[in-house]
Structure formats: structure tokens, C-alpha cells
Coordinates of C-alpha atoms and ligand atoms in Angstrom, one line a residue:
X1 CA 1.5 26.3 -10.4
X2 CA -2.0 27.1 -9.3
X3 CA -2.8 26.1 -5.8
X4 CA -5.0 27.4 -3.0
X5 CA -2.0 28.8 -1.2
X6 CA 1.2 30.3 -2.4
X7 CA 3.9 27.9 -3.1
X8 CA 6.8 30.3 -3.2
X9 CA 8.1 33.3 -1.4
X10 CA 11.5 33.3 -2.9
X11 CA 10.9 31.9 -6.4
X12 CA 9.4 34.4 -8.8
X13 CA 6.4 33.2 -10.7
X14 CA 4.2 34.6 -13.4
X15 CA 0.8 33.5 -14.4
X16 CA 0.3 33.1 -18.1
X17 CA -3.5 32.8 -17.7
X18 CA -5.7 35.4 -19.3
X19 CA -6.1 36.4 -23.0
X20 CA -4.4 34.2 -25.6
X21 CA -4.8 34.5 -29.4
X22 CA -6.2 31.4 -31.1
X23 CA -6.4 29.9 -34.6
X24 CA -8.7 27.1 -35.4
X25 CA -7.0 24.6 -37.6
X26 CA -9.9 22.6 -39.0
X27 CA -7.8 21.2 -41.9
X28 CA -5.0 20.3 -39.5
X29 CA -2.4 22.1 -41.6
X30 CA -0.9 24.3 -38.9
X31 CA 2.2 22.2 -38.6
X32 CA 3.0 22.0 -42.3
X33 CA 2.3 25.8 -42.5
X34 CA 4.5 26.4 -39.4
X35 CA 2.0 28.4 -37.4
X36 CA 4.5 28.4 -34.6
X37 CA 6.9 30.6 -36.5
X38 CA 4.5 33.5 -36.9
X39 CA 2.7 35.9 -34.6
X40 CA -1.0 35.3 -34.9
X41 CA -3.3 38.0 -36.2
X42 CA -5.4 39.8 -33.5
X43 CA -8.7 38.5 -34.8
X44 CA -9.5 35.9 -32.2
X45 CA -8.7 35.7 -28.5
X46 CA -9.8 33.4 -25.8
X47 CA -9.3 33.4 -22.0
X48 CA -7.1 30.6 -20.6
X49 CA -8.0 28.5 -18.8
X50 CA -11.1 27.5 -20.7
X51 CA -12.6 25.0 -23.1
X52 CA -13.3 26.0 -26.7
X53 CA -16.5 24.0 -26.7
X54 CA -18.1 26.4 -24.4
X55 CA -17.5 29.3 -26.9
X56 CA -20.5 30.2 -29.1
X57 CA -20.8 27.9 -32.1
X58 CA -17.9 25.6 -31.1
X59 CA -19.7 23.1 -29.0
X60 CA -19.2 20.2 -31.3
X61 CA -15.7 21.0 -32.5
X62 CA -13.2 18.2 -32.1
X63 CA -9.7 18.7 -33.6
X64 CA -6.9 21.1 -33.5
X65 CA -6.7 24.7 -32.1
X66 CA -3.5 26.8 -31.8
X67 CA -3.0 29.1 -28.9
X68 CA -0.5 31.9 -28.6
X69 CA 0.6 34.1 -25.8
X70 CA 3.2 36.9 -25.8
X71 CA 4.8 37.7 -22.5
X72 CA 7.7 39.7 -21.2
X73 CA 10.2 38.2 -18.8
X74 CA 13.6 38.8 -17.2
X75 CA 16.5 36.6 -18.2
X76 CA 17.5 33.2 -16.7
X77 CA 16.3 29.6 -16.4
X78 CA 12.5 29.0 -16.3
X79 CA 10.0 26.3 -15.6
X80 CA 6.9 26.4 -17.7
X81 CA 4.1 24.5 -16.1
X82 CA 0.7 23.5 -17.5
X83 CA -2.1 22.4 -15.2
X84 CA -3.8 20.5 -18.0
X85 CA -4.2 20.6 -21.8
X86 CA -7.0 18.5 -23.4
X87 CA -5.7 16.2 -24.8
X88 CA -2.5 16.4 -26.8
X89 CA -0.2 19.4 -26.5
X90 CA 2.7 20.5 -28.6
X91 CA 4.6 23.5 -27.4
X92 CA 6.9 26.0 -29.1
X93 CA 8.7 28.9 -27.6
X94 CA 9.8 31.7 -30.0
X95 CA 9.4 29.1 -32.8
X96 CA 11.6 26.5 -31.1
X97 CA 10.0 23.2 -30.2
X98 CA 9.9 22.5 -26.5
X99 CA 8.1 19.2 -26.5
X100 CA 4.8 17.5 -26.3
X101 CA 2.5 15.9 -23.7
X102 CA -0.3 13.4 -24.0
X103 CA -3.1 13.1 -21.5
X104 CA -5.8 15.7 -20.9
X105 CA -6.0 15.7 -17.1
X106 CA -2.4 15.6 -16.0
X107 CA 0.0 18.3 -15.2
X108 CA 3.3 18.7 -17.1
X109 CA 6.2 21.0 -17.4
X110 CA 9.2 22.0 -19.4
X111 CA 12.5 23.3 -18.1
X112 CA 14.0 26.1 -20.2
X113 CA 17.6 26.5 -19.5
X114 CA 18.0 30.1 -20.4
X115 CA 15.7 32.8 -21.7
X116 CA 16.9 36.3 -22.5
X117 CA 15.2 39.4 -21.1
X118 CA 12.4 40.7 -23.3
X119 CA 9.3 39.6 -25.2
X120 CA 8.7 36.0 -26.0
X121 CA 6.0 34.1 -27.9
X122 CA 4.6 30.8 -26.6
X123 CA 2.6 28.7 -29.0
X124 CA 0.6 25.6 -28.1
X125 CA -1.0 23.3 -30.6
X126 CA -3.9 21.6 -28.8
X127 CA -5.6 18.5 -30.3
X128 CA -8.5 16.8 -28.6
X129 CA -9.3 14.3 -31.3
X130 CA -9.1 10.6 -30.5
X131 CA -6.8 8.1 -32.1
X132 CA -6.6 4.3 -31.9
X133 CA -4.4 4.6 -28.8
X134 CA -6.4 7.3 -27.0
X135 CA -7.1 7.3 -23.3
X136 CA -10.0 7.4 -23.0
X137 CA -11.2 5.8 -26.2
X138 CA -13.8 7.7 -28.3
X139 CA -16.8 6.0 -26.6
X140 CA -16.8 7.6 -23.2
X141 CA -19.6 8.9 -21.0
X142 CA -18.5 12.5 -20.6
X143 CA -18.1 15.4 -23.0
X144 CA -14.6 15.5 -24.5
X145 CA -14.0 19.2 -24.2
X146 CA -10.8 20.6 -25.8
X147 CA -8.5 23.5 -24.7
X148 CA -6.0 24.7 -22.2
X149 CA -8.3 23.8 -19.3
X150 CA -6.1 24.6 -16.3
X151 CA -3.6 27.4 -15.5
X152 CA -0.3 28.0 -17.1
X153 CA 2.6 29.4 -15.1
X154 CA 6.2 30.5 -15.7
X155 CA 8.6 30.3 -12.8
X156 CA 12.2 31.6 -12.4
X157 CA 14.7 28.9 -11.5
X158 CA 18.0 30.0 -9.9
X159 CA 20.9 27.7 -9.0
X160 CA 19.6 24.7 -7.0
X161 CA 15.8 24.6 -7.3
X162 CA 13.4 22.3 -5.6
X163 CA 11.0 20.9 -8.2
X164 CA 9.2 18.6 -5.8
X165 CA 9.3 17.3 -2.2
X166 CA 7.4 14.3 -1.0
X167 CA 7.0 13.7 2.7
X168 CA 7.2 9.9 3.3
X169 CA 6.3 8.7 6.8
X170 CA 5.4 5.9 9.1
X171 CA 3.3 6.6 12.1
X172 CA 4.1 4.6 15.2
X173 CA 1.6 2.3 17.0
X174 CA 0.2 5.1 19.2
X175 CA -0.1 7.5 16.2
X176 CA 1.6 10.2 18.1
X177 CA 5.0 10.2 16.5
X178 CA 6.3 9.3 13.1
X179 CA 9.5 8.2 11.3
X180 CA 9.8 10.4 8.3
X181 CA 12.0 11.3 5.4
X182 CA 11.8 13.5 2.4
X183 CA 12.2 12.6 -1.3
X184 CA 13.1 15.7 -3.2
X185 CA 13.6 16.3 -6.9
X186 CA 16.2 19.0 -7.4
X187 CA 17.5 20.8 -10.4
X188 CA 20.6 22.9 -10.9
X189 CA 19.5 25.6 -13.2
X190 CA 23.0 27.0 -13.4
X191 CA 25.8 26.4 -15.9
X192 CA 28.3 25.6 -13.1
X193 CA 28.4 23.0 -10.4
X194 CA 26.7 24.3 -7.3
X195 CA 26.8 23.3 -3.7
X196 CA 24.1 24.4 -1.3
X197 CA 22.1 23.4 1.8
X198 CA 18.4 22.4 1.5
X199 CA 16.5 23.1 4.7
X200 CA 13.1 21.4 5.2
X201 CA 10.6 22.9 7.6
X202 CA 7.4 21.5 9.0
X203 CA 5.2 24.3 10.3
X204 CA 8.3 26.6 10.5
X205 CA 10.4 24.3 12.6
X206 CA 13.4 22.9 10.9
X207 CA 13.0 19.1 10.3
X208 CA 16.1 18.4 8.3
X209 CA 19.0 20.1 6.5
X210 CA 20.9 18.4 3.7
X211 CA 24.1 19.5 1.9
X212 CA 23.8 19.0 -1.8
X213 CA 26.1 19.4 -4.8
X214 CA 24.7 19.3 -8.3
X215 CA 26.7 19.6 -11.5
X216 CA 25.6 22.0 -14.2
X217 CA 22.0 21.4 -15.3
X218 CA 21.8 18.2 -13.2
X219 CA 18.4 16.8 -12.2
X220 CA 18.7 14.6 -9.1
X221 CA 16.3 12.9 -6.7
X222 CA 17.6 12.8 -3.2
X223 CA 16.3 11.0 -0.2
X224 CA 17.0 12.6 3.2
X225 CA 18.0 10.6 6.3
X226 CA 15.2 9.4 8.6
X227 CA 14.0 11.7 11.3
X228 CA 11.7 11.2 14.3
X229 CA 8.8 13.5 14.7
X230 CA 7.0 13.6 18.0
X231 CA 3.6 15.1 19.0
X232 CA 2.2 14.6 15.6
X233 CA -1.3 16.0 15.2
X234 CA -3.3 13.8 12.9
X235 CA -5.3 14.6 9.8
X236 CA -8.7 13.0 10.3
X237 CA -11.8 12.7 8.2
X238 CA -13.9 15.7 9.1
X239 CA -11.1 17.0 11.4
X240 CA -8.2 17.8 9.1
X241 CA -5.0 19.0 10.5
X242 CA -2.5 20.2 8.0
X243 CA 1.2 21.1 8.2
X244 CA 3.0 23.3 5.9
X245 CA 6.0 21.7 4.3
X246 CA 8.6 24.3 3.2
X247 CA 11.9 23.4 1.5
X248 CA 14.5 26.1 0.9
X249 CA 17.8 26.4 -0.8
X250 CA 19.6 29.7 -0.7
X251 CA 18.0 30.8 -4.0
X252 CA 14.7 28.9 -4.1
X253 CA 11.8 27.6 -2.1
X254 CA 8.7 25.4 -2.3
X255 CA 5.8 25.1 0.0
X256 CA 3.2 22.4 0.1
X257 CA 0.6 21.2 2.6
X258 CA 0.8 17.7 4.2
X259 CA -1.1 15.7 6.8
X260 CA -0.3 12.7 8.9
X261 CA -2.8 9.8 8.8
X262 CA -2.6 6.0 8.7
X263 CA -4.7 4.1 6.1
X264 CA -5.1 0.4 6.7
X265 CA -7.2 -2.4 5.3
X266 CA -7.6 -5.1 8.0
X267 CA -10.1 -7.8 8.8
X268 CA -12.6 -6.6 6.2
X269 CA -12.5 -3.0 7.3
X270 CA -10.9 0.2 6.1
X271 CA -9.2 2.0 9.0
X272 CA -8.1 5.6 9.2
X273 CA -6.0 6.3 12.2
X274 CA -7.1 3.1 13.7
X275 CA -10.8 3.9 13.4
X276 CA -13.2 2.1 11.1
X277 CA -14.1 4.2 8.1
X278 CA -16.9 3.6 5.7
X279 CA -16.8 6.3 3.0
X280 CA -20.1 8.1 2.5
X281 CA -19.1 8.9 -1.0
X282 CA -20.3 10.5 -4.2
X283 CA -18.8 10.3 -7.8
X284 CA -18.2 13.7 -9.2
X285 CA -17.1 14.9 -12.6
X286 CA -15.2 18.2 -12.5
X287 CA -17.5 19.6 -15.2
X288 CA -20.0 22.4 -15.7
X289 CA -22.0 23.0 -18.9
X290 CA -20.9 26.6 -19.0
X291 CA -17.2 26.0 -18.3
X292 CA -16.6 22.4 -19.3
X293 CA -13.4 21.1 -17.6
X294 CA -12.1 24.6 -17.0
X295 CA -14.1 24.5 -13.7
X296 CA -13.9 27.8 -11.8
X297 CA -12.4 27.6 -8.3
X298 CA -15.3 29.6 -6.7
X299 CA -17.7 26.9 -8.0
X300 CA -15.4 24.2 -6.6
X301 CA -16.0 25.7 -3.1
X302 CA -19.7 25.7 -3.8
X303 CA -19.7 22.1 -4.9
X304 CA -17.8 21.1 -1.7
X305 CA -20.4 23.0 0.4
X306 CA -23.1 21.0 -1.4
X307 CA -21.2 17.7 -0.9
X308 CA -20.9 18.4 2.8
X309 CA -24.6 19.4 3.1
X310 CA -25.5 16.1 1.4
X311 CA -23.7 14.4 4.2
X312 CA -20.8 13.0 2.1
X313 CA -17.3 12.6 3.5
X314 CA -15.7 11.2 0.4
X315 CA -15.5 12.0 -3.3
X316 CA -14.5 9.8 -6.2
X317 CA -12.8 12.0 -8.8
X318 CA -14.4 10.0 -11.6
X319 CA -12.7 9.5 -13.9
X320 CA -9.4 11.5 -13.9
X321 CA -7.0 13.5 -11.8
X322 CA -8.9 16.6 -10.5
X323 CA -7.4 20.2 -10.4
X324 CA -5.0 20.7 -7.5
X325 CA -7.1 23.6 -6.0
X326 CA -10.0 21.2 -5.7
X327 CA -7.9 18.6 -3.9
X328 CA -6.4 21.3 -1.7
X329 CA -10.0 22.2 -0.7
X330 CA -10.6 18.6 0.2
X331 CA -7.4 18.5 2.3
X332 CA -8.6 21.5 4.2
X333 CA -12.2 20.2 4.6
X334 CA -11.3 16.7 5.7
X335 CA -13.2 15.0 2.9
X336 CA -11.4 12.0 1.5
X337 CA -10.6 11.5 -2.2
X338 CA -10.3 8.7 -4.7
X339 CA -8.0 9.7 -7.6
X340 CA -7.9 7.7 -10.8
X341 CA -6.8 7.9 -14.4
X342 CA -9.2 8.1 -17.4
X343 CA -9.1 4.5 -18.5
X344 CA -12.9 4.2 -18.9
X345 CA -13.3 0.6 -19.7
X346 CA -16.4 0.2 -21.8
X347 CA -14.5 1.9 -24.7
X348 CA -11.5 -0.5 -24.5
X349 CA -11.6 -3.8 -26.3
X350 CA -9.6 -6.7 -24.8
X351 CA -6.8 -6.2 -27.4
X352 CA -6.5 -2.5 -26.5
X353 CA -5.8 -3.5 -22.9
X354 CA -2.6 -5.2 -23.9
X355 CA -1.6 -2.7 -26.6
X356 CA 1.9 -1.6 -25.5
X357 CA 1.4 2.0 -26.3
X358 CA -1.9 2.3 -24.5
X359 CA -0.5 0.5 -21.5
X360 CA 2.4 2.8 -21.4
X361 CA 0.3 5.9 -21.8
X362 CA -1.7 4.7 -18.7
X363 CA 1.6 4.1 -16.8
X364 CA 2.7 7.6 -17.6
X365 CA -0.6 8.9 -16.3
X366 CA -0.2 7.0 -13.1
X367 CA 3.4 8.2 -12.7
X368 CA 2.3 11.9 -13.2
X369 CA -0.6 11.6 -10.9
X370 CA 1.6 10.2 -8.1
X371 CA 4.4 12.7 -8.7
X372 CA 2.2 15.7 -8.4
X373 CA -0.5 14.5 -6.0
X374 CA 1.5 12.4 -3.6
X375 CA 1.4 14.8 -0.6
X376 CA -2.4 15.4 -0.5
X377 CA -3.7 13.8 2.8
X378 CA -7.2 13.7 1.4
X379 CA -6.2 11.2 -1.2
X380 CA -6.7 7.8 0.3
X381 CA -7.4 5.7 -2.8
X382 CA -5.5 5.4 -6.1
X383 CA -7.8 4.1 -8.8
X384 CA -6.1 2.0 -11.5
X385 CA -9.0 2.0 -14.1
X386 CA -12.8 1.8 -14.4
X387 CA -15.0 -1.0 -15.7
X388 CA -12.4 -2.6 -18.0
X389 CA -12.7 -6.3 -19.1
X390 CA -11.3 -7.5 -15.8
X391 CA -13.0 -10.8 -16.5
X392 CA -10.5 -11.6 -19.3
X393 CA -6.8 -12.3 -19.2
X394 CA -6.1 -9.0 -20.9
X395 CA -7.8 -7.2 -18.1
X396 CA -5.9 -9.3 -15.6
X397 CA -2.6 -8.4 -17.3
X398 CA -3.1 -4.6 -17.2
X399 CA -4.5 -4.7 -13.6
X400 CA -1.4 -6.6 -12.5
X401 CA 1.0 -4.2 -14.2
X402 CA -0.7 -1.1 -12.8
X403 CA -1.3 -2.5 -9.3
X404 CA 2.4 -3.4 -8.9
X405 CA 3.5 -0.2 -10.4
X406 CA 1.4 2.1 -8.2
X407 CA 2.0 0.0 -5.0
X408 CA 5.7 0.3 -5.8
X409 CA 5.5 4.0 -5.9
X410 CA 3.2 4.4 -2.9
X411 CA 2.4 1.6 -0.4
X412 CA 0.7 3.9 2.1
X413 CA -2.6 4.2 0.3
X414 CA -5.4 1.9 -0.9
X415 CA -5.0 0.8 -4.5
X416 CA -8.0 -0.5 -6.3
X417 CA -10.1 -0.3 -9.4
X418 CA -13.9 -0.1 -10.1
X419 CA -15.2 -3.4 -11.5
X420 CA -18.4 -3.8 -13.5
X421 CA -17.9 -7.6 -13.6
X422 CA -18.9 -8.5 -10.0
X423 CA -19.6 -12.1 -10.7
X424 CA -17.0 -12.9 -13.4
X425 CA -14.0 -10.7 -12.5
X426 CA -10.7 -12.6 -12.4
X427 CA -8.5 -9.7 -11.3
X428 CA -9.6 -8.9 -7.8
X429 CA -6.2 -10.0 -6.4
X430 CA -4.9 -6.6 -7.8
X431 CA -7.0 -4.5 -5.5
X432 CA -6.9 -3.8 -1.7
X433 CA -10.6 -3.4 -1.5
X434 CA -13.3 -4.7 -3.8
X435 CA -15.1 -1.9 -5.7
X436 CA -18.3 -2.7 -7.6
X437 CA -20.2 -0.7 -10.1
X438 CA -23.6 -2.0 -10.8
X439 CA -26.9 -0.6 -12.2
X440 CA -29.5 -3.1 -11.1
X441 CA -32.9 -1.4 -11.3
X442 CA -31.7 0.8 -14.2
X443 CA -30.1 -1.0 -17.1
X444 CA -31.4 -4.3 -15.9
X445 CA -33.9 -5.8 -13.4
X446 CA -36.0 -4.2 -10.7
X447 CA -34.9 -2.3 -7.6
X448 CA -35.7 -5.3 -5.4
X449 CA -33.2 -7.4 -7.4
X450 CA -30.5 -5.7 -5.5
X451 CA -30.8 -8.1 -2.5
X452 CA -30.1 -11.1 -4.8
X453 CA -27.2 -9.3 -6.4
X454 CA -25.5 -8.6 -3.1
X455 CA -25.9 -12.1 -1.9
X456 CA -24.5 -13.4 -5.2
X457 CA -21.6 -11.0 -4.9
X458 CA -20.6 -12.1 -1.4
X459 CA -21.0 -15.7 -2.2
X460 CA -18.7 -15.3 -5.2
X461 CA -16.1 -13.4 -3.2
X462 CA -16.1 -16.3 -0.7
X463 CA -15.7 -18.8 -3.5
X464 CA -12.7 -17.0 -5.0
X465 CA -11.2 -16.3 -1.6
X466 CA -11.5 -12.6 -1.7
X467 CA -13.8 -12.4 1.3
X468 CA -11.4 -10.7 3.6
X469 CA -11.5 -7.5 1.6
X470 CA -14.0 -4.8 2.3
X471 CA -16.6 -4.2 -0.4
X472 CA -17.3 -0.7 -1.6
X473 CA -20.3 0.0 -3.9
X474 CA -18.4 2.4 -6.1
X475 CA -21.3 3.2 -8.6
X476 CA -25.0 2.6 -8.5
X477 CA -27.9 4.9 -9.6
X478 CA -30.6 5.8 -12.0
X479 CA -31.3 8.7 -14.3
X480 CA -33.9 11.3 -13.8
X481 CA -34.7 14.4 -15.7
X482 CA -34.8 17.4 -13.3
X483 CA -38.3 18.5 -12.6
X484 CA -39.9 15.4 -13.9
X485 CA -42.0 13.7 -11.2
X486 CA -45.0 11.4 -11.6
X487 CA -47.5 9.4 -9.6
X488 CA -46.3 6.1 -10.9
X489 CA -42.6 6.4 -10.1
X490 CA -41.5 5.5 -13.6
X491 CA -38.0 5.3 -15.1
X492 CA -36.6 8.8 -15.7
X493 CA -38.7 10.4 -12.9
X494 CA -37.1 12.0 -9.9
X495 CA -39.2 9.8 -7.6
X496 CA -37.9 6.6 -9.2
X497 CA -34.4 7.7 -8.9
X498 CA -35.0 8.7 -5.2
X499 CA -36.6 5.3 -4.5
X500 CA -33.7 3.4 -6.0
X501 CA -31.0 5.4 -4.1
X502 CA -32.9 5.1 -0.8
X503 CA -33.3 1.3 -1.3
X504 CA -29.6 0.9 -2.1
X505 CA -28.3 3.0 0.7
X506 CA -30.4 1.2 3.3
X507 CA -29.6 -2.2 1.9
X508 CA -25.8 -1.5 1.7
X509 CA -25.9 -0.1 5.2
X510 CA -27.4 -3.3 6.6
X511 CA -24.8 -5.5 4.9
X512 CA -21.9 -6.6 7.1
X513 CA -19.6 -6.8 4.1
X514 CA -20.2 -3.5 2.4
X515 CA -18.0 -0.8 3.9
X516 CA -18.7 2.3 1.8
X517 CA -20.7 3.7 -1.0
X518 CA -20.1 6.1 -3.9
X519 CA -23.4 7.1 -5.5
X520 CA -23.5 7.7 -9.2
X521 CA -23.4 10.7 -9.4
X522 CA -23.0 14.2 -7.9
X523 CA -24.8 16.2 -10.7
X524 CA -25.9 15.7 -14.3
X525 CA -23.1 16.0 -16.8
X526 CA -22.9 16.7 -20.5
X527 CA -21.9 13.5 -22.4
X528 CA -20.6 12.4 -25.8
X529 CA -23.0 12.0 -28.7
X530 CA -21.6 8.4 -29.1
X531 CA -23.5 7.5 -25.9
X532 CA -26.7 7.6 -28.0
X533 CA -30.3 7.5 -27.1
X534 CA -29.9 6.4 -23.5
X535 CA -28.7 9.8 -22.6
X536 CA -31.6 12.2 -22.7
X537 CA -30.7 15.8 -23.5
X538 CA -27.2 14.6 -24.4
X539 CA -26.5 14.4 -20.6
X540 CA -25.8 11.6 -18.2
X541 CA -28.8 12.4 -15.9
X542 CA -28.0 10.3 -12.9
X543 CA -27.0 13.4 -10.8
X544 CA -28.4 14.0 -7.4
X545 CA -28.5 17.6 -8.7
X546 CA -28.9 18.9 -12.2
X547 CA -26.0 20.4 -14.1
X548 CA -26.7 23.8 -12.6
X549 CA -26.6 22.4 -9.1
X550 CA -30.3 22.4 -8.4
X551 CA -31.2 19.5 -6.1
X552 CA -33.5 16.6 -7.2
X553 CA -35.6 14.5 -4.8
X554 CA -32.7 12.0 -4.5
X555 CA -30.5 14.7 -3.0
X556 CA -32.6 14.8 0.1
X557 CA -32.7 11.0 0.3
X558 CA -29.0 10.9 0.3
X559 CA -28.9 13.6 3.0
X560 CA -31.2 11.7 5.2
X561 CA -29.3 8.4 4.8
X562 CA -25.8 9.8 5.0
X563 CA -26.6 12.1 7.9
X564 CA -28.7 9.4 9.6
X565 CA -31.7 11.7 9.8
X566 CA -34.9 9.8 10.7
Ligands
LIG1 C1 -20.4 3.4 -15.6 C2 -19.3 4.5 -15.7 C3 -19.8 5.9 -15.4 C4 -21.2 6.1 -16.1 C5 -22.2 5.0 -15.6 C6 -23.6 5.2 -16.2 O1 -20.5 2.8 -14.4 O2 -18.3 4.2 -14.8 O3 -18.9 6.8 -15.9 O4 -21.1 6.0 -17.5 O5 -21.7 3.8 -16.0 O6 -24.2 6.2 -16.0 O7 -24.0 4.3 -16.9

């Protein structure tokens, strides 16, 4: 799969990125006409990864598009991996159905037990239309681009292959040594029973070696014995230290990057490696008007430079799992990350929050996010959902389910959700820190009403016995149209936005209870027509930069506050 470093030196991999043929299927008749059985005509090609909405004349197209790629391969078992397909993918290989995947921001894969040497045709039906059970629902504050938006790879599997390896550890009191074990998912790609030895290395030194036997085509999760690691060098915010984690069988290998750090929530504080940590954060959509969600890696690096220049040390990946190369960059830079799934609440009625299919789709998204992203040291927060009706029993029920599920999979990180119901929320017991989205001074009230809001919030948290949890202001902001300034500082001007951000950052910094901020938002983003007249230009204009990364006045305000510049 696509990472910043190479994951394999033994396993052979082939990128299926590049030119694919496409067929638009406006009438949605491709399945009945069995498009997957025929080779497409040459008339239309597109580069993968990409979004079709950024092609000329296709901006508003929501529906089905068929993609096809011919490739040549040697024989044997394969793993076909998709970085993300927006939103529903159905996949055929040489006319045979491989399977489907729902969820536009999650990785998925298929194991193909045997492929003969020669030419093959991969066909993918991509559908980005919404249905009653969609996550997100049709009313959502971002543009719902469609397409194969992240890379596609084909990997050769031979005998015992290592599909995944999670490093699970516990640092000791002095944070210099750790008890660790590895949870590995293995697959025997061979038709016979195979025995082998899996060796796991941390920075080239052997950590553990495990004999394994797997029957033909068996998939098995193994957990190694506990080992003690001494002289552990910590991953810290701003001072990241990464280890390479390499697992090898005699026919396969897998490399990942890991880091050791301890995340705690204690006495109203967030602690990283025992030190108090108040994230200076920003909400960021992984979107660009010219590329949609198929965000180029070179630009990711540029965004990270801007984020650092602004003085931020944390990013909330609002509102979905981000591409792995982006999270790799954060691991390497020492910027922390909040990763969440795209349950964007305003679109979900109370009934939808208890709809079994929707709840299960969300569970699957959490499962996939934790499976693929578990090792990233930059991820310190798992986000359960955003702005749902957490003031109602239905919101309570889904929060409880997701909190318990995610905690059960990973108890080493903070689990939370972003609430827009500060004064009426009944679900705060299902978060380790209290995260509040509020737009005082924009959708309601004046900038100076923020003081009252914060005192109401802390009083309420005391009343409902949630006062021991740190508060994070996870969204606040105002829209401004880039280049529009005035003498009066009216709504929509850069100066009004800058004034609000300055006021909030100073107020939150003075509060004893607020332990971090995530400004809404990094840059302007294209949004859905359903968002209506409140979204000038069809954009959410609350960016500190415009969509082409040109700074607004508020950018420099953030810089001053976050960098403590007088
Ligand atoms: C919400 C939501 C964001 C954005 C914001 C806004 O808090 O979580 O995605 O829509 O409101 O700009 O109103």
C-alpha cells in the first residue's frame, strides 16, 4: 500500500495507479448490462487516484462510474489493496466478482488465492450517491467527491505472509523501558500446511521470533509472548523518535514505523510522557479544489509546513481517516493527530442513530481505522463521531456502543467525540476528554458572549460530575471571504474573523479548565450545495487560509497566539 517509506523488501508489489479507462453510468444500468464482462472502449481514461468531480464538466456528478485497468502479472496468490474508494465500491477481476466495500475514507483489500501469469482486467464500479443508510448523510458540510481517491496496489503473497503487525506496549514508570508484544495477522497463501518462523525486528535488532504453522489458506491472528525492551527512546510532540518495525517470514516481510509514548488523562490534564500537553490544534479537511479528496502528497508536505508555521502542534482530521502518507508525515514531524470516522451529526436524525445498519457501518469504519492506523504514534485521539444528538437517548446509545468498542480495541489512547450540545449533552460519560464545538459570535450572539458560554459550560460539567475531565474546544470560528476587509469589522470580513479567533484563543488560554484548542478550520473547503446560502461561493469559508493556501488575517493571529509572540 502507499506509504512514505517502503513496506517490503521481499514481497513484490505493483502499483495499479495511473491511467484507467472509465465509463459513466448515468442511468445506473452497468450491472444489468454486465459492464464487468467486457473490455471498455478506449474513449475515456482517467488518472487514478483522482476524483471525477475535478474533471471538466463533471463537478456536480453524483452517481456511478465504472473504472477498468488492464495489468500483467506473474502467477500466484495476491493481495489487492485500495487506499480509498468514494463511497461504495464493487470489484470484479476478469469478470468474476471479488466483493464490495462501503465507506469512502477507509482502506480495504481482497485476497486472491491464485492468479495465472498473464494479462488481467480489474473492473471497479464506484458509486458516490447517498442512500438512507449513508455515512455521512446527504446533508454534510463538505463536497462529496466520487472516485478512486487513493492508491491501488497489487502484492504477491507467498506461503506465510504478514498482513498486519501491531506493536502493543506498556511503558514503565520511568518511561525508559517497556513491556511489549506483537499482534500479527498472518495468512498462508499456499495450498498446503506451512510451518515457518516469524522474526520481528525493532530498528534491525531482533525483538522476538515465533514458530508458526498455518493450514492451507488459513488466516490467523497471533499474539507473541511479552518481551522487555530497555533504553526506549520516546516519541514526543515536536521531538519524534521513530523505530522501524520489520516482521519477516522466510518468504515475506512487512515494515512499519512505530513510536513509544504514554498518553494519560489525569487530574483534568492530558499528559504525554508525563508532561502536560494542551494541543494547539487545527481542524483540517484533506481536500483541495483542484484535486478533491485525491490530495497530492507533495501538497500534504506543504500543508504540514504551513501548520507548523502557524504554530500548531496538533491536527484534527475532520471528519474522516486521512491518507496514510499524511499520517506518516505527522509521525515524522511530531505533530499529534485526532482521527475520526465520518459520522457528521447534523445530518443524522435521532432514529438514524439507532438504525442497526448505520450503527454497524460505523462500527466497521472504526474497526478498519484501528486495524490500519493502530501503529501511528502521532494518533493520540480516536474520535467516535461529530455533533450528533448526544443530548438524546439515541445519541447516548450509539456513543456508549462506540466508546466501549473502540476502548476494547485500544485502551492506550484518548477516546472522545466532538459535541455541539455543551449544555444539554447526556453522553459525556463516553469520552475521556470533553470536546466542545461552538460557534458563538458567528451563528449566534456576539464575540463577547464567549465568556458567559465558558462559565455556563464549566458550571454544567460540575453539576453533571464531569469536572475532572479536561475540556478541549474542538471547533470555533467564523467565516471570511479571502481578500474582503472593511473598517467596521463586519461578518464575513477577514478582520471580524481575526478578531473572533484572537478573542477565543486568549479567553481559552486564560481558562484553568480548557486544555487545548482546535480552530475551525485550516483552509476554506468546497462544500455541498445542500448547505445552502450560508456558504458563500459554495465554500465553507472559515479557513485561516483560502482554499489555495493563501493566508488570511486570522492566520497571523493564530501564529501570534500559538507561538506566544507578543
Ligand atoms: C460544525 C461541523 C463542521 C463545520 C462547522 C461550520 O461544527 O463539525 O464540519 O460544518 O460546523 O462551519 O459550521
